Coordinates of C-alpha atoms in Angstrom, one line a residue:
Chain A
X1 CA 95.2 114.2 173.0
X2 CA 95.3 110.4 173.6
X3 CA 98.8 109.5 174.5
X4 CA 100.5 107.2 171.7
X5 CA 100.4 103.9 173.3
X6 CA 96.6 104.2 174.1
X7 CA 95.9 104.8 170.1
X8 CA 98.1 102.0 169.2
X9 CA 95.9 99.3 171.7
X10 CA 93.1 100.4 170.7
X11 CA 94.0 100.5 166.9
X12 CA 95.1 96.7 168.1
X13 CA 91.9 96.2 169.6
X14 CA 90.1 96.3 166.3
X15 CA 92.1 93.3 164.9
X16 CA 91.1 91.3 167.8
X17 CA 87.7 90.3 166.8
X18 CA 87.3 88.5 163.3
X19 CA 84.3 89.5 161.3
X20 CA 81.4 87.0 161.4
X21 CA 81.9 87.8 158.0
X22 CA 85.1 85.3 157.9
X23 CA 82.6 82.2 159.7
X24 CA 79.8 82.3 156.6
X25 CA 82.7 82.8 154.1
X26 CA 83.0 79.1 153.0
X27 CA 81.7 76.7 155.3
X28 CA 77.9 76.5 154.7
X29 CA 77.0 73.3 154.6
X30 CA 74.8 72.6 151.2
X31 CA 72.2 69.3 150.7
X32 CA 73.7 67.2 147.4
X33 CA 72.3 67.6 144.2
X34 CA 70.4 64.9 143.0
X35 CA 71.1 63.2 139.5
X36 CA 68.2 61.7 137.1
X37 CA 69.0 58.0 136.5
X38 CA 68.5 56.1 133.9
X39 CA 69.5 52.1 133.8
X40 CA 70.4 49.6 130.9
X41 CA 68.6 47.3 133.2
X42 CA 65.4 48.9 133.7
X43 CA 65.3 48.9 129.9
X44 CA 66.7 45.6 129.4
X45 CA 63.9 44.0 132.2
X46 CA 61.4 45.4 130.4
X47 CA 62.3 43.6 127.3
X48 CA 63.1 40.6 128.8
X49 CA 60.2 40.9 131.4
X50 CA 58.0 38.2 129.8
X51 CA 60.8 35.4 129.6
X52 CA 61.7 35.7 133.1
X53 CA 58.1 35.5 134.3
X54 CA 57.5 33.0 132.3
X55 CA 61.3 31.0 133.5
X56 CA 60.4 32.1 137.2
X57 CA 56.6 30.7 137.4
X58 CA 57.8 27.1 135.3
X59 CA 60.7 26.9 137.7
X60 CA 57.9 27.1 140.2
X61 CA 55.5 24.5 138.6
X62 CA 58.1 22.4 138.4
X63 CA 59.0 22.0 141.5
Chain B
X1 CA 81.5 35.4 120.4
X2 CA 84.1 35.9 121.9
X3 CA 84.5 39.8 123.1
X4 CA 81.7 41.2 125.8
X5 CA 78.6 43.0 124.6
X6 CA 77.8 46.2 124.6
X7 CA 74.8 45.5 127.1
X8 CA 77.2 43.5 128.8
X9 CA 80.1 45.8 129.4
X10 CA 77.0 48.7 130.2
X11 CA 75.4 46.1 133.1
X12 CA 78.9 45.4 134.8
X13 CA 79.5 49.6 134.7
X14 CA 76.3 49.6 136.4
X15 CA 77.3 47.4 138.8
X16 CA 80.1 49.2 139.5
X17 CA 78.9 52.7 139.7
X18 CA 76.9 51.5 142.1
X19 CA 78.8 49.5 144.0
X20 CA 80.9 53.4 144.7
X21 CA 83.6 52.5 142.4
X22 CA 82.8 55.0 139.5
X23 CA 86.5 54.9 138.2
X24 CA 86.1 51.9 137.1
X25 CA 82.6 52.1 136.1
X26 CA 83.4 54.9 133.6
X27 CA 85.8 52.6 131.7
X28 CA 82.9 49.8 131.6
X29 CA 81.0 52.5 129.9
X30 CA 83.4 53.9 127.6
X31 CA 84.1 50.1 126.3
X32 CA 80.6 49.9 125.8
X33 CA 80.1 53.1 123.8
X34 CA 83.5 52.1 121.3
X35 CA 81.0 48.6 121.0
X36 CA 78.7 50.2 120.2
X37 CA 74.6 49.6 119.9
X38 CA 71.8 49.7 117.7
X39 CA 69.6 50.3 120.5
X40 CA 69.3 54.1 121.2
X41 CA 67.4 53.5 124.5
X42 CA 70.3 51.6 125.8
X43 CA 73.2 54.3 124.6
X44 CA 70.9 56.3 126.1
X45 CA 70.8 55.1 129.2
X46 CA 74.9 54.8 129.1
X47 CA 75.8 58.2 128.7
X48 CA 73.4 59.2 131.2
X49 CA 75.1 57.0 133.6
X50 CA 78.5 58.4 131.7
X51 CA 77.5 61.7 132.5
X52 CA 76.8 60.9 136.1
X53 CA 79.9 58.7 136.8
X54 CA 81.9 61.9 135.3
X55 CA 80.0 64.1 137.6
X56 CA 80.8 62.3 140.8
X57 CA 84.0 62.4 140.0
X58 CA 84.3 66.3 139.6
X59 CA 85.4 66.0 135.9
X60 CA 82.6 68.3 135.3
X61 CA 83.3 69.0 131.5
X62 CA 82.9 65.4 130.6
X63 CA 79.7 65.0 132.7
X64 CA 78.4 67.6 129.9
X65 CA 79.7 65.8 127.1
X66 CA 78.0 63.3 127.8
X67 CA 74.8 64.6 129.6
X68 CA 74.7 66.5 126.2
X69 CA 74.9 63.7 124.0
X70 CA 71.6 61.7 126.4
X71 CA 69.6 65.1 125.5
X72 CA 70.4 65.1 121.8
X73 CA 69.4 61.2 121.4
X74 CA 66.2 62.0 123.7
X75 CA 65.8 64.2 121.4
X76 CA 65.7 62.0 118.3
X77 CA 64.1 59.0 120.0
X78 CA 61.0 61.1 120.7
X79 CA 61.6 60.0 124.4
X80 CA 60.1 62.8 126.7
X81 CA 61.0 61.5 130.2
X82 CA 64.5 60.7 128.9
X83 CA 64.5 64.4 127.6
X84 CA 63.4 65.7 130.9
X85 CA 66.0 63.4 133.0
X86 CA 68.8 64.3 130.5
X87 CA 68.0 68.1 131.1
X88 CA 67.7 68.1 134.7
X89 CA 71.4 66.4 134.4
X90 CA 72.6 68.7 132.1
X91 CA 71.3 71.6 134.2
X92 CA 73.0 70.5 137.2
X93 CA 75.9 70.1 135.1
X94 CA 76.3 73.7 134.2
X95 CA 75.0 75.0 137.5
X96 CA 78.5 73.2 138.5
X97 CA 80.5 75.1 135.6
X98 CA 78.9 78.5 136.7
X99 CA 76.8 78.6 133.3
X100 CA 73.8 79.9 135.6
X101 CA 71.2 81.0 132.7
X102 CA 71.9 77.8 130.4
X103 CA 71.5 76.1 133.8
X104 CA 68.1 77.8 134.0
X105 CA 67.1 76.4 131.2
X106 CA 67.7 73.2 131.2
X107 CA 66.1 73.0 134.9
X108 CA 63.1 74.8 133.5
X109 CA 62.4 72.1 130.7
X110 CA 62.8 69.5 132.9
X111 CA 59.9 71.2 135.2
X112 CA 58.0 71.7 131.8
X113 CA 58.5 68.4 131.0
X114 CA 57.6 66.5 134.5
X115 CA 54.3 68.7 134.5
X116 CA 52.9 67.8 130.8
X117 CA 53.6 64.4 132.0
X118 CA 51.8 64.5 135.5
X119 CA 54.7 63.7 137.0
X120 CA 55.1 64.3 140.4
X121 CA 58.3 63.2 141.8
X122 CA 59.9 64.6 138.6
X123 CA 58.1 68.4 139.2
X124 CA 59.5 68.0 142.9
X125 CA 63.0 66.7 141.5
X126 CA 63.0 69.7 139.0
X127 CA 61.8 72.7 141.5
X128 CA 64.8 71.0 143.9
X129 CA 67.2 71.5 141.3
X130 CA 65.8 74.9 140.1
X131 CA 66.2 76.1 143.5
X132 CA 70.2 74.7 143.9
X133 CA 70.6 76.8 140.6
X134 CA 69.6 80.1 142.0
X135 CA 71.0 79.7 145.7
X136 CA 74.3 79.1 143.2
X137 CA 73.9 81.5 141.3
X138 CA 73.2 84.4 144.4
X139 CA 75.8 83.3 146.1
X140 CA 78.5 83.7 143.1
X141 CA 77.3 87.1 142.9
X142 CA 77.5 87.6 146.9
X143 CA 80.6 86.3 146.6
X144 CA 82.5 88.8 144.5
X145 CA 81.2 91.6 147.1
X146 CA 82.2 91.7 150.6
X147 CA 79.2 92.3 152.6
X148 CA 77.4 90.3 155.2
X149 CA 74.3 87.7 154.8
X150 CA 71.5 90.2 154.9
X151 CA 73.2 93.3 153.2
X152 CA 72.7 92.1 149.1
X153 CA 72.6 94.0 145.8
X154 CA 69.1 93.6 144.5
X155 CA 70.3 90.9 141.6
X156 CA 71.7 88.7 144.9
X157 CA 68.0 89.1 146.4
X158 CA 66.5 88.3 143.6
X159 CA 68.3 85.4 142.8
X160 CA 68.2 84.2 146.7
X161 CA 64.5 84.6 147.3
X162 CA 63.7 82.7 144.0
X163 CA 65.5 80.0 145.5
X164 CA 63.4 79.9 148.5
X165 CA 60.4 80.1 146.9
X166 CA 61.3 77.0 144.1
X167 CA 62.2 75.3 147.8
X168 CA 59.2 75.9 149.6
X169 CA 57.2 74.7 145.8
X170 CA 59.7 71.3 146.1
X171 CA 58.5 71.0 150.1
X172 CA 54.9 71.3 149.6
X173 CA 54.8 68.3 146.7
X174 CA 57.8 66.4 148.8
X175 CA 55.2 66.6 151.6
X176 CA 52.5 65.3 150.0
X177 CA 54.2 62.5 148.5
X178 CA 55.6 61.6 151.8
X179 CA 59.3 61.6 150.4
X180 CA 60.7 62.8 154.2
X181 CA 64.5 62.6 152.6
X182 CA 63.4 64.9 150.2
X183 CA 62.1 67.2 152.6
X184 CA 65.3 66.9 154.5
X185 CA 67.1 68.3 151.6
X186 CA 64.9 70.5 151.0
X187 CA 64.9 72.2 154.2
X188 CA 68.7 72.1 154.4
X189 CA 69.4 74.2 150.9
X190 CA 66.1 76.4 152.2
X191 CA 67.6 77.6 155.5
X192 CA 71.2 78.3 154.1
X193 CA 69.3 80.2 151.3
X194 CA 67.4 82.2 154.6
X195 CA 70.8 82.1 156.0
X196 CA 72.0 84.3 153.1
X197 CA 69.3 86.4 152.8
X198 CA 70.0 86.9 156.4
X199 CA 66.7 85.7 157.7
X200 CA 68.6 83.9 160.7
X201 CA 65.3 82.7 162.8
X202 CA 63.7 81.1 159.7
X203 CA 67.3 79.7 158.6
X204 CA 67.0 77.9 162.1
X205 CA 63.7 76.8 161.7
X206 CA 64.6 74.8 158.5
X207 CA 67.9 73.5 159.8
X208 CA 66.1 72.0 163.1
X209 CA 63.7 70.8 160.8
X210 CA 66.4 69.2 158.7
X211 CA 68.5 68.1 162.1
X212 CA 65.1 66.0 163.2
X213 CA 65.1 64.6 159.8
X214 CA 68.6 63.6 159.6
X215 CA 68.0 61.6 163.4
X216 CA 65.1 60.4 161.8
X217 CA 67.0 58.2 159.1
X218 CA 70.4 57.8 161.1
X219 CA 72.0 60.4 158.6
X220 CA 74.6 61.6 160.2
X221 CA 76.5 63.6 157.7
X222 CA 73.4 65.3 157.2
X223 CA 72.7 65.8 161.4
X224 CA 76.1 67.2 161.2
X225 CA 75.6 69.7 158.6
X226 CA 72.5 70.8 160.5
X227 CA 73.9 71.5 163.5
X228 CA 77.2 73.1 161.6
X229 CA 74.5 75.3 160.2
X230 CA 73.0 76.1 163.4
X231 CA 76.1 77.3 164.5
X232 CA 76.6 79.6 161.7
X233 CA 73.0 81.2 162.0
X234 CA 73.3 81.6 165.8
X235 CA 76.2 83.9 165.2
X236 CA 74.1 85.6 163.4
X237 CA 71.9 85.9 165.8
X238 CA 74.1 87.2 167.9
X239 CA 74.1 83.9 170.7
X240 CA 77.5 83.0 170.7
X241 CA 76.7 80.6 174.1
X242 CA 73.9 78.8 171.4
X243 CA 76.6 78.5 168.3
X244 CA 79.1 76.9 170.8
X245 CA 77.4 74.0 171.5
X246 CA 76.3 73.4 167.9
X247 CA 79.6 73.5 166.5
X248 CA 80.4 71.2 169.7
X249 CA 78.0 68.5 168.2
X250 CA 79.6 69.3 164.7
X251 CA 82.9 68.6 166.0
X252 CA 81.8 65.4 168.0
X253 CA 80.3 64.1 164.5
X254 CA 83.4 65.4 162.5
X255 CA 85.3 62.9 165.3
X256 CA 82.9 59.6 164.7
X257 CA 83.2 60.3 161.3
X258 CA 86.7 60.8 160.9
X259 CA 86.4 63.2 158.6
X260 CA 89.5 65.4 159.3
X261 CA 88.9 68.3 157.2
X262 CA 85.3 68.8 158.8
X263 CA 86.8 68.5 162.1
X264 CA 89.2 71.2 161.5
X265 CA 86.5 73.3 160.4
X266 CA 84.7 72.7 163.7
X267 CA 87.4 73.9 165.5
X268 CA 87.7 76.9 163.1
X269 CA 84.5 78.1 164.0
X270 CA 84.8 77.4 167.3
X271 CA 87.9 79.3 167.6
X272 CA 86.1 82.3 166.2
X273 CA 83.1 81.6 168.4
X274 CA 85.4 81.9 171.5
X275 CA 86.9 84.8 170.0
X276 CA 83.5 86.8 169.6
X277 CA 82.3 85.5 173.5
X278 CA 86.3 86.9 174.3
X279 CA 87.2 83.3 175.9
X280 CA 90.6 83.9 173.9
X281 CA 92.0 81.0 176.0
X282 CA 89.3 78.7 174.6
X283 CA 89.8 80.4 170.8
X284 CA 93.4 80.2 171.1
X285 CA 92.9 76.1 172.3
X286 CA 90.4 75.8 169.4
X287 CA 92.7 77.6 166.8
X288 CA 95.5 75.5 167.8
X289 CA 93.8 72.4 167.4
X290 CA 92.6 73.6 164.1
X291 CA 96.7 74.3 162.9
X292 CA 97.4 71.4 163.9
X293 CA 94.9 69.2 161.1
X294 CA 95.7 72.5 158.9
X295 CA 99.6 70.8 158.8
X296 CA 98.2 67.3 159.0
X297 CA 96.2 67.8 155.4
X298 CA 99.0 70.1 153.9
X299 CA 96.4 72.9 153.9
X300 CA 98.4 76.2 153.6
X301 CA 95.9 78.4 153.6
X302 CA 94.0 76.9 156.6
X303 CA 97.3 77.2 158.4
X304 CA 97.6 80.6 157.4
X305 CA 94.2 81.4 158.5
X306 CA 95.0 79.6 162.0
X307 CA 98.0 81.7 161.8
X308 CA 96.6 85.1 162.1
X309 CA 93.7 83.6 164.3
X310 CA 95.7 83.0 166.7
X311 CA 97.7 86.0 166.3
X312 CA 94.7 88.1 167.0
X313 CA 94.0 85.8 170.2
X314 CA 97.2 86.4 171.8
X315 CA 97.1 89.8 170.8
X316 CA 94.1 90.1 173.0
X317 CA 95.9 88.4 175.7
X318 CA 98.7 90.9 175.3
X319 CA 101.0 88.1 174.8
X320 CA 102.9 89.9 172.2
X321 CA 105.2 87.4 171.8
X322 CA 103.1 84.6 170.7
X323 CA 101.3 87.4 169.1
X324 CA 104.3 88.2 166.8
X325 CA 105.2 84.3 166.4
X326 CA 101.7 83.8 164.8
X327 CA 101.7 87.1 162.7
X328 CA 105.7 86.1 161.2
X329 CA 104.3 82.6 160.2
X330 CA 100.9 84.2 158.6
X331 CA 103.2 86.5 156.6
X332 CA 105.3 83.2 155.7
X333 CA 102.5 81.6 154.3
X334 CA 100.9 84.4 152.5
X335 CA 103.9 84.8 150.6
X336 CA 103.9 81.0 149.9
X337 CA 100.6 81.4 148.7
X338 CA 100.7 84.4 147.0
X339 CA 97.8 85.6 148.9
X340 CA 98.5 89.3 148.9
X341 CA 95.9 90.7 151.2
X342 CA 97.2 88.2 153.6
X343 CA 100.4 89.3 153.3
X344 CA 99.2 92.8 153.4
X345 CA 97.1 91.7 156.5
X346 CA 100.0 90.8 158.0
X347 CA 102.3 93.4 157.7
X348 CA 100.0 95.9 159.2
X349 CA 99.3 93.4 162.2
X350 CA 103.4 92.8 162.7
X351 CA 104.1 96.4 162.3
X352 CA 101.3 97.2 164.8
X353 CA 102.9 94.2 167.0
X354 CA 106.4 95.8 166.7
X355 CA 104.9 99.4 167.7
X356 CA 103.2 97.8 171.2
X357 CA 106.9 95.9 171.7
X358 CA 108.2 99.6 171.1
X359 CA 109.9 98.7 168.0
X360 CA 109.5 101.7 165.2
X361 CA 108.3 101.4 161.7
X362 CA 112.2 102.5 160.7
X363 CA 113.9 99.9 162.8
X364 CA 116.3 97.9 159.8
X365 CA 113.9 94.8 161.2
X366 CA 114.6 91.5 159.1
X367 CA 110.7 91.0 159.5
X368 CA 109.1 94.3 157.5
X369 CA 112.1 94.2 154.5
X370 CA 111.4 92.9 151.3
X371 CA 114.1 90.4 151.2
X372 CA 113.2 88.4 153.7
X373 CA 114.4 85.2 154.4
X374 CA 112.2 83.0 156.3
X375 CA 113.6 83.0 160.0
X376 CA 111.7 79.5 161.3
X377 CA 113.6 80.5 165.3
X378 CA 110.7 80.5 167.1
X379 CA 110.3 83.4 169.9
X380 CA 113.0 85.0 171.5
X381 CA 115.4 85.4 168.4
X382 CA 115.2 89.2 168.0
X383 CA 116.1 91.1 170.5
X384 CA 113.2 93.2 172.1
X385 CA 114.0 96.6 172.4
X386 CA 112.9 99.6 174.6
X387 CA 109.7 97.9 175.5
X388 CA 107.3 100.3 176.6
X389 CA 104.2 99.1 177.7
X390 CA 103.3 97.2 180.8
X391 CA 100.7 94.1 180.0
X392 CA 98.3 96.3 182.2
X393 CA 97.8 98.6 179.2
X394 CA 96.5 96.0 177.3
X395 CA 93.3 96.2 179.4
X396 CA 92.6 98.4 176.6
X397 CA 91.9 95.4 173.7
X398 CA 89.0 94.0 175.9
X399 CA 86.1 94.9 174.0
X400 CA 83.1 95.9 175.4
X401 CA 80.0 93.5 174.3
X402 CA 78.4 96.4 172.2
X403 CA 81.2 96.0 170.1
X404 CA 81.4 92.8 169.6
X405 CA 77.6 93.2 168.7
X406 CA 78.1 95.2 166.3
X407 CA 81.1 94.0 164.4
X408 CA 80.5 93.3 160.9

């Protein structure tokens, strides 16, 4: 039979190499989500749209 | 008047939200909520931006609260886009939390939503997130086993190739509409999603499409993640040369970036690359480097990890004393940690260690007893007895590349 020490490197052996198993386990490397936005601005612009047109193109004329 | 507005306090959260500083954003937020509107567009619009804020920062069960609350008023306002946006947020949300069939849902009637409403970008946004849900959700179930991308239970399959296909949907509308950072992402979730399924040559045909994507904006987080990606896959593949050099450029980006924690990761997997081409000089070199960030960021179970790494390199070395140096300190920190099949791992590889040295199982060794005290003398302290075996018998550990083929 295989002498003692022989076994024992070889059962050594097999501890040597880490499973690819251990390289996936937590380091993938995911895209980020993406979020829906919404903005009191773009609300608020719309409201106030008209004004500031009007503010921007008086500013302009009077110039 | 003299206290701020509701609008007021909203627009300055705004501001800072987007200006990166969301802790402080939130608190603009929640002073305009105790305000208080009449307007349910605008409190609309604030928990929304509540919800996100929240979710940035990780306090995932108040990012539901309020994502929750946006739906409900969506809801009542008759507000259809805002009920769409507020779902997709809300899915996200509980993709987050695990909540994978609520999550479904939600991401479903946003998709519902985007289509009665011809609307493109939110379809594309929708079968994105629909996609993210699924990956999650095979991957929690993958997870719990412990087999290798490629060998999945049928409910992991299924999960995984719905994924890809809600991807592939996103990437044929992204395309169209020309959106190229959307297609980026895209291609990044789809090949880790390939990766899984263990389709390793179409995994790398998505990440070099993301990598040429990434270079095309200047991204380079995202080049980084494509080429850490790489690296992963072309393990897979069984081209460890290939993998090297990937996680080479992963490391040289972790470096401009100074992103610490992504550079000892680099040098994780470039350790176990080395390991798997049997340069164990290079692994050990690698594995070092990667103990020493592990200490840097107090990361215990890192150093643990590098611990046995290394072990396992020196072991294959046959430098049993280094060997047993790393193997003691892996069993030190598995204890800390209470990670028991570390511990266990350990054990077996010091009493393995101990039977090369020639030391038996029996011997009253400080090491193998239950009460032991942590003994921080490096090597040399105990006394090496009756060693049997010449370093020549350790031709034995070289593995022959078949094996290393093989391993799983």
């Amino acid at each position: 039979s295989q002498p003692l020490s022989g076994r024992q490197a070889a059962e050594l052996q097999s501890k040597v190499v880490p499973s690819k198993q251990i390289l996936h386990s937590d380091n993938m490397e995911m895209e980020p989500e993406t979020m829906e936005t919404k903005s009191v601005t773009d609300y608020f612009s719309k409201l106030h749209m008209g004004s500031l047109v009007y503010s921007c193109t008086s500013k302009r004329k009077n110039k | 008047r003299m206290e701020a507005s509701c609008l007021e306090l909203a627009l300055e959260g705004e501001r800072l939200c987007k200006a990166g500083d969301c802790r402080a954003g939130v608190s603009f937020f929640e002073a305009a909520v105790q305000v208080g509107t009449e307007d349910l567009k605008t409190l609309s619009a604030i928990y929304s931006q509540l919800g996100n804020a929240y979710f940035y920062l990780h306090e995932y069960a108040k990012a539901l609260e309020y994502h929750h609350h946006d739906l409900t008023l969506a809801r009542t306002i008759g507000d259809l886009l805002g009920e769409a946006k507020a779902s997709g947020n809300l899915g996200n949300t509980l993709k987050v939390l695990g909540n994978f069939e609520e999550a479904i849902v939600c991401c479903q009637r946003h998709l519902d939503i985007s289509r009665e409403l011809n609307d493109k970008v939110g379809e594309a946004r929708a079968l994105y997130n629909l996609g993210n849900v699924y990956h999650s959700k095979g991957k929690s179930v993958a997870s719990a086993g412990t087999h290798e991308p490629g060998e999945l239970p049928d409910d992991v399959r299924n999960a995984l190739e719905k994924a890809a296909n809600y991807y592939e949907e996103n990437l044929t509308i992204v395309t169209e509409l020309g959106d190229r950072a959307a297609q980026g992402r895209a291609f990044g979730n789809l090949g880790n999603t390939h990766y899984l399924l263990g389709n390793f040559r179409s995994a790398v045909i998505a990440h070099e499409q993301r990598l040429l994507i990434a270079k095309e904006f200047g991204d380079t987080s995202a080049e980084r993640r494509a080429y850490s990606n790489l690296g992963n896959a072309y393990i897979f593949l069984g081209e460890f040369e290939t993998a090297s050099e990937y996680y080479k450029r992963t490391l040289q980006l972790a470096r401009q970036l100074q992103d610490r924690a992504v550079e000892a990761q680099a040098c994780y997997s470039l350790g176990n690359t080395y390991t798997l081409l049997q340069d164990y000089e290079k692994a050990i070199d690698y594995h070092l480097k990667h103990l020493v960030i592990a200490q840097e960021l107090n990361d215990k179970i890192g150093e643990g990890r590098a611990c046995w790494s290394l072990g396992n390199a020196y072991t294959a070395l046959g430098n049993h004393d280094q060997a047993m140096h790393f193997a003691e300190r892996h069993l030190e920190i598995s204890r800390e940690v209470g990670d028991r099949s570390g511990e266990l791992t350990a054990r077996l590889n010091l009493s393995d260690l101990q039977m090369v040295l020639g030391l038996s199982y029996s011997t009253n060794n400080s090491m193998m007893s239950e009460n032991h005290v942590a003994d921080n003398s490096v090597n040399g302290a105990r006394p090496r007895v009756g060693r049997r075996h010449s370093m020549e018998n350790m031709e034995l550990m070289k593995l022959t590349p078949e094996k290393v083929q093989n391993w799983n």
